[in-house]
């Protein structure tokens, strides 16, 4: 079973590059382009790791991190 990584990035080029390279290394990659979607996916998908951009639209990465740390245990 592959480790599941949630990548949260609003820059489409960077997001695509990260997704491609992580998938090539055998990881299951889930992506989100804003903080609200990231919260929903983290709660539903239970990733093993979250790569989180801090400068996001709607809800910044610091706020997403604060909320997630209260709700789930993910590095």
XYZ file of C-alpha atoms in Angstrom:
75
model
C 0.000 0.000 0.000
C 1.415 3.374 -1.047
C 1.736 6.256 1.369
C -0.848 8.964 0.723
C 0.380 12.567 0.406
C -1.890 15.604 0.290
C -0.240 18.442 -1.657
C -1.817 21.865 -1.136
C -0.580 24.464 -3.627
C -2.338 27.209 -5.589
C 0.355 27.482 -8.285
C -0.837 25.025 -10.957
C 2.618 24.452 -12.462
C 4.232 23.697 -9.123
C 1.307 21.512 -8.062
C 1.522 19.490 -11.270
C 5.296 19.079 -10.901
C 5.015 17.894 -7.299
C 2.163 15.533 -8.135
C 4.043 14.032 -11.081
C 7.307 13.494 -9.210
C 5.723 12.090 -6.063
C 3.561 9.700 -8.093
C 6.653 8.516 -9.979
C 8.196 7.636 -6.630
C 5.199 5.446 -5.831
C 3.169 7.740 -3.580
C -0.580 8.171 -3.846
C -1.020 11.913 -4.368
C -4.099 13.960 -3.495
C -4.147 17.637 -4.464
C -5.925 20.778 -3.317
C -5.656 24.338 -4.622
C -6.992 26.163 -1.565
C -7.285 25.789 2.192
C -10.952 24.869 2.341
C -10.554 21.968 -0.073
C -7.410 20.898 1.798
C -9.325 20.674 5.079
C -12.084 18.617 3.488
C -9.637 16.220 1.820
C -7.475 15.844 4.925
C -10.509 14.897 6.993
C -11.883 12.465 4.398
C -8.748 10.917 2.901
C -6.551 10.653 6.044
C -3.194 11.308 4.315
C 0.102 10.125 5.793
C 1.759 13.470 5.009
C 0.581 16.959 4.054
C 2.722 19.351 1.998
C 1.129 22.731 2.634
C 1.776 26.071 0.938
C 1.348 28.978 3.363
C 0.164 31.573 0.825
C -3.211 30.191 -0.256
C -6.450 31.833 -1.369
C -9.479 31.825 0.949
C -7.788 30.245 3.973
C -4.007 30.575 4.329
C -1.721 27.662 5.100
C -1.075 28.764 8.685
C -4.795 28.690 9.464
C -5.212 25.327 7.726
C -2.327 23.948 9.788
C -3.801 25.297 13.031
C -7.182 23.704 12.318
C -5.715 20.369 11.232
C -3.464 20.111 14.291
C -6.569 20.302 16.477
C -8.442 17.653 14.492
C -6.017 15.061 13.122
C -2.482 13.784 13.660
C -0.516 14.098 10.419
C 3.095 15.252 9.939
